[in-house]
Short mmCIF file of C-alpha atoms (C1' of nucleotides) in Angstrom, two decimals:
data_model
loop_
_atom_site.label_atom_id
_atom_site.label_comp_id
_atom_site.label_asym_id
_atom_site.label_seq_id
_atom_site.Cartn_x
_atom_site.Cartn_y
_atom_site.Cartn_z
CA MET T 1 97.84 133.46 59.52
CA SER T 2 101.87 133.08 59.48
CA VAL T 3 102.33 133.72 63.13
CA GLN T 4 99.60 131.82 64.24
CA GLU T 5 101.43 128.90 62.51
CA ARG T 6 104.67 129.98 64.19
CA LYS T 7 103.20 129.95 67.70
CA GLU T 8 101.56 126.64 67.09
CA ARG T 9 104.83 125.10 65.83
CA GLU T 10 106.38 126.43 68.68
CA ARG T 11 103.57 124.86 71.38
CA ALA T 12 103.97 121.83 69.45
CA VAL T 13 108.20 121.82 69.88
CA ARG T 14 107.20 122.79 73.96
CA GLU T 15 104.68 119.88 74.25
CA ARG T 16 107.21 117.48 72.77
CA LEU T 17 110.04 118.79 75.29
CA ILE T 18 107.68 118.29 78.22
CA VAL T 19 106.82 114.61 77.42
CA ALA T 20 110.62 113.84 76.59
CA THR T 21 111.77 115.51 79.72
CA ALA T 22 109.12 113.81 81.78
CA ARG T 23 110.39 110.54 80.18
CA GLU T 24 113.91 111.47 80.79
CA LEU T 25 113.80 112.50 84.70
CA ALA T 26 111.22 109.22 85.07
CA GLU T 27 113.80 107.00 83.55
CA GLN T 28 116.35 108.88 85.83
CA GLN T 29 114.91 108.76 89.11
CA GLY T 30 111.92 107.03 89.06
CA TRP T 31 108.07 108.51 88.16
CA ASP T 32 108.03 109.37 91.93
CA ALA T 33 110.41 111.99 91.41
CA VAL T 34 108.41 113.24 88.14
CA THR T 35 106.78 116.41 90.08
CA THR T 36 104.94 119.02 88.09
CA ARG T 37 107.45 121.13 89.87
CA ARG T 38 110.86 119.79 88.67
CA LEU T 39 109.64 119.11 85.64
CA ALA T 40 108.90 122.53 85.27
CA GLU T 41 111.72 123.81 86.66
CA ARG T 42 113.32 121.23 83.85
CA ILE T 43 111.58 122.72 80.93
CA GLU T 44 112.24 126.04 81.83
CA TYR T 45 108.76 127.30 82.36
CA SER T 46 106.45 127.78 85.42
CA GLN T 47 104.14 124.98 86.60
CA PRO T 48 100.56 126.37 84.96
CA VAL T 49 102.09 126.06 81.80
CA LEU T 50 102.03 122.20 81.86
CA TYR T 51 98.49 122.42 82.40
CA SER T 52 97.99 124.40 79.29
CA HIS T 53 99.13 121.50 77.17
CA PHE T 54 97.89 118.55 79.57
CA ARG T 55 94.92 118.00 81.74
CA GLY T 56 97.07 117.05 84.47
CA LYS T 57 99.85 114.47 85.41
CA ARG T 58 98.03 111.60 84.22
CA GLU T 59 98.06 112.88 80.77
CA ILE T 60 101.63 113.52 80.80
CA ILE T 61 101.86 109.84 81.18
CA GLY T 62 99.67 109.09 78.97
CA ALA T 63 101.75 110.91 76.10
CA VAL T 64 104.82 109.11 77.39
CA ALA T 65 103.10 105.75 77.07
CA LEU T 66 101.93 106.72 73.62
CA GLU T 67 105.71 107.47 72.77
CA GLY T 68 106.45 104.16 74.29
CA ALA T 69 104.15 102.12 72.42
CA ALA T 70 105.33 102.87 69.07
CA GLU T 71 108.96 102.23 70.12
CA MET T 72 108.12 99.06 71.56
CA ALA T 73 106.12 97.80 68.60
CA ALA T 74 109.28 98.93 66.38
CA ALA T 75 111.58 97.06 68.85
CA LEU T 76 109.64 94.37 68.46
CA ARG T 77 109.21 93.76 65.06
CA ALA T 78 113.15 94.83 64.33
CA ALA T 79 114.03 91.59 66.80
CA THR T 80 111.35 89.38 64.71
CA SER T 81 111.86 90.29 61.08
CA ALA T 82 115.31 88.86 60.57
CA VAL T 83 114.32 85.40 62.04
CA ASP T 84 112.60 82.87 59.77
CA ASP T 85 111.69 80.25 62.01
CA PRO T 86 108.05 80.71 63.81
CA ARG T 87 109.27 79.18 66.90
CA ALA T 88 112.73 80.67 67.09
CA ARG T 89 110.89 84.05 66.05
CA VAL T 90 109.02 83.95 69.37
CA THR T 91 111.87 83.33 71.57
CA ALA T 92 113.69 86.31 69.83
CA LEU T 93 109.82 88.26 70.40
CA ALA T 94 110.05 87.46 74.13
CA HIS T 95 113.69 88.47 74.76
CA ALA T 96 112.87 91.52 72.52
CA TYR T 97 110.04 92.06 75.04
CA LEU T 98 111.63 91.70 78.06
CA ASP T 99 114.82 93.28 77.11
CA PHE T 100 112.56 96.66 76.34
CA ALA T 101 110.85 96.15 79.64
CA ALA T 102 114.35 96.44 81.68
CA SER T 103 115.93 98.78 79.32
CA SER T 104 113.13 101.18 79.52
CA PRO T 105 111.23 100.82 82.78
CA ALA T 106 109.83 103.88 83.15
CA VAL T 107 108.15 103.81 79.64
CA TYR T 108 106.88 100.31 80.52
CA ASP T 109 105.35 101.57 83.60
CA ALA T 110 103.58 104.22 81.60
CA LEU T 111 102.41 101.68 79.32
CA PHE T 112 101.19 99.11 81.51
CA GLN T 113 101.60 99.95 85.16
CA LEU T 114 100.62 103.28 85.50
CA ASP T 115 97.49 104.94 84.82
CA GLY T 116 97.69 107.21 82.07
CA GLY T 117 94.01 107.54 81.14
CA LEU T 118 94.20 105.54 78.03
CA ALA T 119 91.75 103.25 76.75
CA PHE T 120 92.94 99.41 76.29
CA ALA T 121 91.17 96.60 74.21
CA GLN T 122 88.02 99.13 73.19
CA GLU T 123 87.14 100.89 70.04
CA ASP T 124 88.45 104.42 71.40
CA THR T 125 92.01 102.72 72.15
CA PRO T 126 94.59 104.75 70.64
CA GLU T 127 96.05 103.15 67.66
CA LEU T 128 99.64 103.45 68.40
CA LEU T 129 98.24 100.86 71.43
CA LYS T 130 96.34 98.52 69.32
CA ASP T 131 99.76 98.15 66.89
CA ALA T 132 101.85 97.89 69.40
CA PHE T 133 99.63 94.56 70.23
CA ALA T 134 99.86 93.85 66.82
CA ALA T 135 103.30 93.40 67.00
CA LEU T 136 103.13 90.78 69.21
CA LEU T 137 100.11 89.12 67.05
CA GLU T 138 101.81 88.83 63.77
CA SER T 139 104.82 87.10 65.33
CA LEU T 140 102.35 84.61 67.65
CA GLU T 141 99.31 83.95 65.54
CA GLU T 142 101.34 81.16 63.43
CA VAL T 143 102.13 79.42 66.60
CA ALA T 144 98.73 79.47 68.63
CA GLY T 145 97.78 76.48 67.65
CA GLY T 146 94.39 75.02 65.81
CA GLY T 147 91.04 76.19 67.03
CA VAL T 148 92.75 78.64 69.59
CA HIS T 149 91.64 82.37 68.63
CA PRO T 150 95.09 84.00 67.76
CA GLY T 151 94.23 87.03 69.84
CA VAL T 152 93.40 85.11 73.28
CA PHE T 153 96.76 83.48 72.52
CA THR T 154 98.31 86.55 72.35
CA GLU T 155 96.79 87.82 75.33
CA VAL T 156 97.86 84.97 77.54
CA PHE T 157 101.66 85.14 75.75
CA TRP T 158 101.92 88.59 76.77
CA ALA T 159 100.36 88.43 80.28
CA SER T 160 102.91 85.69 80.80
CA LEU T 161 105.65 88.34 79.66
CA HIS T 162 104.02 91.11 81.90
CA GLY T 163 104.24 88.84 84.84
CA PHE T 164 107.77 87.84 84.66
CA ALA T 165 108.89 91.35 83.17
CA THR T 166 106.92 93.17 86.95
CA LEU T 167 107.91 90.43 88.97
CA THR T 168 111.15 90.48 88.38
CA ARG T 169 112.13 94.17 88.26
CA SER T 170 110.38 94.21 91.81
CA GLY T 171 112.49 91.99 93.20
CA ARG T 172 109.43 89.27 93.51
CA LEU T 173 111.04 86.78 90.70
CA PRO T 174 114.77 85.88 90.99
CA PRO T 175 116.50 86.96 88.18
CA GLU T 176 118.82 83.60 87.87
CA TYR T 177 116.38 81.61 86.23
CA ALA T 178 115.26 84.36 83.87
CA GLU T 179 116.00 82.65 80.86
CA ARG T 180 114.81 79.18 81.57
CA ARG T 181 111.61 80.51 82.17
CA VAL T 182 111.44 81.85 78.83
CA GLU T 183 112.38 78.83 77.18
CA LEU T 184 109.74 76.69 79.43
CA LEU T 185 107.43 79.32 78.21
CA VAL T 186 107.87 79.34 74.66
CA ASP T 187 108.29 75.63 74.84
CA ARG T 188 105.37 75.22 76.07
CA LEU T 189 102.83 77.84 74.79
CA ALA T 190 104.09 77.78 70.90
CA MET T 191 102.74 75.06 69.13
CA VAL T 192 105.38 73.82 66.41
CA MET K 1 105.98 92.83 135.77
CA SER K 2 102.37 92.17 135.15
CA VAL K 3 101.85 95.63 134.16
CA GLN K 4 104.34 95.93 131.61
CA GLU K 5 102.98 92.84 130.36
CA ARG K 6 99.53 94.64 129.89
CA LYS K 7 100.80 97.27 127.93
CA GLU K 8 102.47 94.96 125.56
CA ARG K 9 99.27 93.38 125.14
CA GLU K 10 97.51 96.58 124.45
CA ARG K 11 100.19 97.87 122.10
CA ALA K 12 99.92 94.64 120.14
CA VAL K 13 96.16 94.90 120.37
CA ARG K 14 96.60 98.74 118.83
CA GLU K 15 99.10 97.17 116.23
CA ARG K 16 96.57 95.07 114.44
CA LEU K 17 94.06 97.68 114.79
CA ILE K 18 96.38 100.11 112.40
CA VAL K 19 96.90 97.11 109.85
CA ALA K 20 93.24 96.39 109.96
CA THR K 21 91.86 99.55 109.30
CA ALA K 22 94.54 100.12 106.89
CA ARG K 23 93.38 97.27 105.10
CA GLU K 24 89.88 98.16 105.59
CA LEU K 25 90.42 101.59 103.88
CA ALA K 26 92.66 100.10 101.14
CA GLU K 27 89.87 97.81 100.03
CA GLN K 28 87.32 100.68 100.48
CA GLN K 29 88.50 103.49 98.66
CA GLY K 30 92.08 102.23 97.34
CA TRP K 31 95.36 102.91 98.84
CA ASP K 32 95.95 106.10 97.80
CA ALA K 33 93.29 106.84 100.54
CA VAL K 34 95.29 105.29 102.75
CA THR K 35 96.84 108.41 104.15
CA THR K 36 98.62 108.89 107.75
CA ARG K 37 96.15 111.41 108.82
CA ARG K 38 93.02 109.14 107.68
CA LEU K 39 94.42 106.23 109.38
CA ALA K 40 95.40 107.93 112.28
CA GLU K 41 91.91 109.60 112.36
CA ARG K 42 89.97 106.45 111.99
CA ILE K 43 91.84 104.19 114.68
CA GLU K 44 90.92 107.45 117.11
CA TYR K 45 95.02 108.39 117.64
CA SER K 46 97.47 111.17 116.33
CA GLN K 47 99.63 110.28 113.22
CA PRO K 48 102.92 109.98 115.35
CA VAL K 49 101.56 106.81 117.25
CA LEU K 50 101.33 105.02 113.64
CA TYR K 51 105.33 105.93 113.68
CA SER K 52 105.42 103.98 117.28
CA HIS K 53 104.41 101.01 115.85
CA PHE K 54 105.60 101.31 111.87
CA ARG K 55 108.77 103.25 110.40
CA GLY K 56 106.39 104.23 107.57
CA LYS K 57 103.75 103.71 105.52
CA ARG K 58 105.78 101.11 103.42
CA GLU K 59 105.98 99.14 106.70
CA ILE K 60 102.37 99.24 107.03
CA ILE K 61 101.87 98.02 103.63
CA GLY K 62 104.03 95.35 104.55
CA ALA K 63 102.29 94.34 107.30
CA VAL K 64 99.24 94.38 105.22
CA ALA K 65 100.61 92.30 102.50
CA LEU K 66 102.11 89.23 105.16
CA GLU K 67 98.52 89.25 106.50
CA GLY K 68 97.23 88.58 103.32
CA ALA K 69 100.00 86.22 102.31
CA ALA K 70 98.64 84.08 104.93
CA GLU K 71 95.01 84.23 103.87
CA MET K 72 96.11 83.58 100.23
CA ALA K 73 97.75 80.41 100.66
CA ALA K 74 94.90 79.43 103.09
CA ALA K 75 92.42 80.17 100.15
CA LEU K 76 94.85 78.22 97.81
CA ARG K 77 95.08 75.19 99.61
CA ALA K 78 91.38 75.02 100.61
CA ALA K 79 90.48 75.42 96.95
CA THR K 80 92.72 72.29 95.56
CA SER K 81 92.82 70.39 98.52
CA ALA K 82 89.19 68.60 97.70
CA VAL K 83 90.21 68.07 93.96
CA ASP K 84 91.73 64.83 93.18
CA ASP K 85 92.83 64.67 89.50
CA PRO K 86 96.01 66.75 89.15
CA ARG K 87 94.86 68.86 86.29
CA ALA K 88 91.77 69.47 87.60
CA ARG K 89 93.70 71.01 90.64
CA VAL K 90 95.96 73.36 88.73
CA THR K 91 92.86 74.42 87.00
CA ALA K 92 91.64 74.91 90.70
CA LEU K 93 94.32 76.44 91.89
CA ALA K 94 94.56 79.24 89.01
CA HIS K 95 90.48 79.80 89.74
CA ALA K 96 91.41 80.40 93.46
CA TYR K 97 94.33 82.85 93.16
CA LEU K 98 92.44 84.84 90.28
CA ASP K 99 89.87 85.33 92.69
CA PHE K 100 91.41 86.14 95.54
CA ALA K 101 92.92 88.99 93.78
CA ALA K 102 89.71 90.34 91.96
CA SER K 103 87.91 90.02 95.17
CA SER K 104 90.88 91.63 97.41
CA PRO K 105 93.00 93.87 95.15
CA ALA K 106 94.29 96.28 97.76
CA VAL K 107 95.76 93.07 99.32
CA TYR K 108 96.85 91.63 96.56
CA ASP K 109 98.16 94.82 95.54
CA ALA K 110 100.33 95.04 98.76
CA LEU K 111 101.60 91.81 98.26
CA PHE K 112 102.61 91.72 94.73
CA GLN K 113 102.66 95.30 93.03
CA LEU K 114 103.56 97.73 95.93
CA ASP K 115 106.60 98.13 97.80
CA GLY K 116 106.11 96.89 101.23
CA GLY K 117 109.62 96.32 102.16
CA LEU K 118 109.73 92.75 102.25
CA ALA K 119 112.30 90.23 100.74
CA PHE K 120 111.24 88.21 98.52
CA ALA K 121 112.85 84.97 97.18
CA GLN K 122 115.84 84.94 99.04
CA GLU K 123 116.86 83.92 102.75
CA ASP K 124 115.45 86.68 104.81
CA THR K 125 112.35 86.21 102.89
CA PRO K 126 109.17 85.85 105.65
CA GLU K 127 108.12 82.55 106.19
CA LEU K 128 104.64 83.53 105.43
CA LEU K 129 105.64 84.61 101.63
CA LYS K 130 107.72 81.50 101.39
CA ASP K 131 104.40 79.57 101.97
CA ALA K 132 102.42 81.09 99.94
CA PHE K 133 104.67 79.96 97.51
CA ALA K 134 104.35 76.48 98.39
CA ALA K 135 101.20 76.99 98.37
CA LEU K 136 101.06 77.05 94.75
CA LEU K 137 104.08 74.71 94.36
CA GLU K 138 102.27 71.86 95.98
CA SER K 139 99.56 71.76 93.33
CA LEU K 140 101.97 72.40 90.41
CA GLU K 141 104.69 70.12 90.99
CA GLU K 142 103.28 66.92 90.05
CA VAL K 143 102.45 68.76 86.54
CA ALA K 144 105.66 70.34 85.84
CA GLY K 145 106.62 67.90 83.24
CA GLY K 146 110.10 65.47 83.49
CA GLY K 147 113.49 67.43 83.30
CA VAL K 148 111.69 70.86 84.47
CA HIS K 149 112.42 72.59 87.91
CA PRO K 150 108.98 72.59 90.15
CA GLY K 151 110.27 75.76 91.10
CA VAL K 152 110.88 77.31 87.99
CA PHE K 153 107.52 75.66 86.48
CA THR K 154 105.65 77.58 89.50
CA GLU K 155 107.26 80.85 88.60
CA VAL K 156 106.13 80.42 85.37
CA PHE K 157 102.47 79.53 86.25
CA TRP K 158 102.32 82.17 88.76
CA ALA K 159 104.04 85.10 86.71
CA SER K 160 101.23 84.23 84.20
CA LEU K 161 98.37 84.46 86.44
CA HIS K 162 100.21 87.79 88.03
CA GLY K 163 99.79 88.99 84.48
CA PHE K 164 96.24 87.85 84.15
CA ALA K 165 94.93 89.38 87.42
CA THR K 166 97.01 92.78 87.19
CA LEU K 167 96.20 93.57 83.42
CA THR K 168 92.90 92.36 83.74
CA ARG K 169 92.01 95.00 87.05
CA SER K 170 93.84 97.54 85.46
CA GLY K 171 91.54 97.05 81.71
CA ARG K 172 94.68 96.11 79.59
CA LEU K 173 92.50 92.70 79.44
CA PRO K 174 89.46 92.43 78.20
CA PRO K 175 87.64 90.52 81.01
CA GLU K 176 85.25 88.40 78.30
CA TYR K 177 88.12 85.77 77.60
CA ALA K 178 89.29 85.42 81.24
CA GLU K 179 87.92 81.97 81.20
CA ARG K 180 89.34 81.07 77.36
CA ARG K 181 92.65 82.40 78.98
CA VAL K 182 93.00 80.48 82.02
CA GLU K 183 91.92 76.97 79.96
CA LEU K 184 94.69 77.58 77.33
CA LEU K 185 97.40 78.66 80.08
CA VAL K 186 96.45 75.48 82.00
CA ASP K 187 96.01 73.05 78.81
CA ARG K 188 99.53 74.32 77.68
CA LEU K 189 101.43 74.53 80.74
CA ALA K 190 100.35 71.47 82.75
CA MET K 191 101.69 68.28 81.77
CA VAL K 192 98.84 65.37 81.97
"C1'" DG R 1 99.47 109.46 150.35
"C1'" DA R 2 102.55 112.66 148.24
"C1'" DT R 3 106.51 113.21 145.27
"C1'" DT R 4 109.37 112.17 141.42
"C1'" DC R 5 110.45 110.55 137.02
"C1'" DG R 6 109.95 108.18 132.56
"C1'" DA R 7 107.08 106.97 129.29
"C1'" DT R 8 103.60 107.85 125.81
"C1'" DG R 9 100.39 110.72 122.93
"C1'" DC R 10 99.74 115.02 121.51
"C1'" DT R 11 100.19 119.56 118.80
"C1'" DA R 12 102.40 121.78 115.46
"C1'" DG R 13 105.44 122.07 111.86
"C1'" DC R 14 108.93 120.74 108.23
"C1'" DA R 15 109.09 120.67 103.04
"C1'" DC R 16 106.98 118.61 99.73
"C1'" DC R 17 102.93 117.59 96.45
"C1'" DG R 18 98.99 118.34 92.49
"C1'" DC R 19 96.95 122.10 91.07
"C1'" DT R 20 94.43 126.82 90.14
"C1'" DA R 21 93.22 131.66 90.59
"C1'" DG R 22 94.31 136.21 89.67
"C1'" DA R 23 98.02 139.92 88.36
"C1'" DC R 24 100.78 140.99 85.06
"C1'" DA R 25 103.30 141.91 80.47
"C1'" DA R 26 104.23 141.19 75.91
"C1'" DG R 27 102.20 141.37 71.26
"C1'" DG R 28 99.35 141.93 66.92
"C1'" DG R 29 95.87 144.58 65.10
"C1'" DA R 30 93.25 148.80 64.03
"C1'" DT P 1 99.81 154.69 68.83
"C1'" DC P 2 96.50 152.62 71.67
"C1'" DC P 3 93.55 148.49 72.63
"C1'" DC P 4 93.04 144.07 73.70
"C1'" DT P 5 93.74 139.33 73.09
"C1'" DT P 6 97.09 135.97 74.44
"C1'" DG P 7 100.00 133.82 77.14
"C1'" DT P 8 102.97 133.47 81.50
"C1'" DC P 9 104.12 133.85 86.17
"C1'" DT P 10 103.51 134.70 91.19
"C1'" DA P 11 101.51 133.20 95.20
"C1'" DG P 12 98.34 130.11 97.21
"C1'" DC P 13 95.29 126.20 98.25
"C1'" DG P 14 94.12 121.90 100.45
"C1'" DG P 15 96.65 117.96 101.03
"C1'" DT P 16 101.23 114.38 101.74
"C1'" DG P 17 104.97 111.48 104.89
"C1'" DC P 18 106.95 112.59 108.69
"C1'" DT P 19 109.07 114.61 113.17
"C1'" DA P 20 110.42 117.50 117.04
"C1'" DG P 21 109.28 118.81 121.45
"C1'" DC P 22 105.67 119.93 124.83
"C1'" DA P 23 102.56 118.36 127.98
"C1'" DT P 24 100.13 114.60 130.70
"C1'" DC P 25 99.76 110.50 132.68
"C1'" DG P 26 100.55 106.89 135.84
"C1'" DA P 27 103.56 103.54 138.04
"C1'" DA P 28 107.33 103.85 141.21
"C1'" DT P 29 109.38 105.12 145.32
"C1'" DC P 30 109.91 107.69 150.06
#
DNA sequence: GATTCGATGCTAGCACCGCTAGACAAGGGA
DNA sequence: TCCCTTGTCTAGCGGTGCTAGCATCGAATC
């Protein structure tokens, strides 16, 4: 029994190593550079080992996304918890979101841009993803305004931030007015 | 002279054929299916011919994007020109934008998601791209509100629509509340 | 009309991709 | 000690974007 337990433990360690290495490589050189060959070489195993942990590259992206969702939720809560004023809290939330997207672009892509095989906005959505959305909602529901569904309001705010993040990083939005865009968005969307 | 002119004409025809075929293939089966081999086979030439017109696949995507920018601008203007009320015009604009994104996903991706090697929001930005942004601005500047830079306002509105379009298509936003999201966005952002 | 010669499109091939079949070795259980 | 399961490896499949170098075709010249 103990032998099997040790093996399972070692397998789990190696699986975390794969995910961490994939993430590291993606942040360093982009997801295009995360090939199964390079990834295998970095973890010092052969390619087929990857497929004994994940069905394919997509699932590895999904694993990085889940890890990222947890970190993002934590970052959002950390940035908002110390702020008392509801409106200021929303501003802090927006900045924390955009900072996360800018400082961890590969993780952000795994979450919101690439196909990691994860279900969103459904029953079988992983709890970590639901919780990341919940982290947004917690700061947003109180400024949604009367008669507006907090979930829908959160979706609108989130989609806007997502647009900022992706269009800015791909060079389609100029960086110079980033702050004014955030101010305008919060000013107009947040009631009170 | 006439011989050379004829050749140039034929070259231009073939170049348009490449772009049209790439676009068609991308809309039918997604950009992943647009490989240089398949594209070459469809236009009934060998692969290297593609490289006598474009530096690589990226430039072909860029060509599709430019074509799409012109169509998008036309679609946006067509949808808004007949609407008199400024606020209703913005709503029509939003719907036209989202309809374009949903009905021509491959072209939309070439424009706003993939790397087509085009410059955005710079001096050397192609006129067609500037004009597509102008088409947005024309309907939005009059509802930007006082003291707000129309360009910045347009960027915010556009980024939000982009978030809706991309997150909805990748299954990250549920489609059922799409209409309510648009209403909320227009309600809050448009002044008067 | 024959001949030269440059332009043009082709075949073949590079290094790389995601993924997998099948050989092989190491280790625990009898 | 032997067997057999488990796990990992090598090698290879069909695909990718892209390119070197050859062959052919056609326009211009003699």
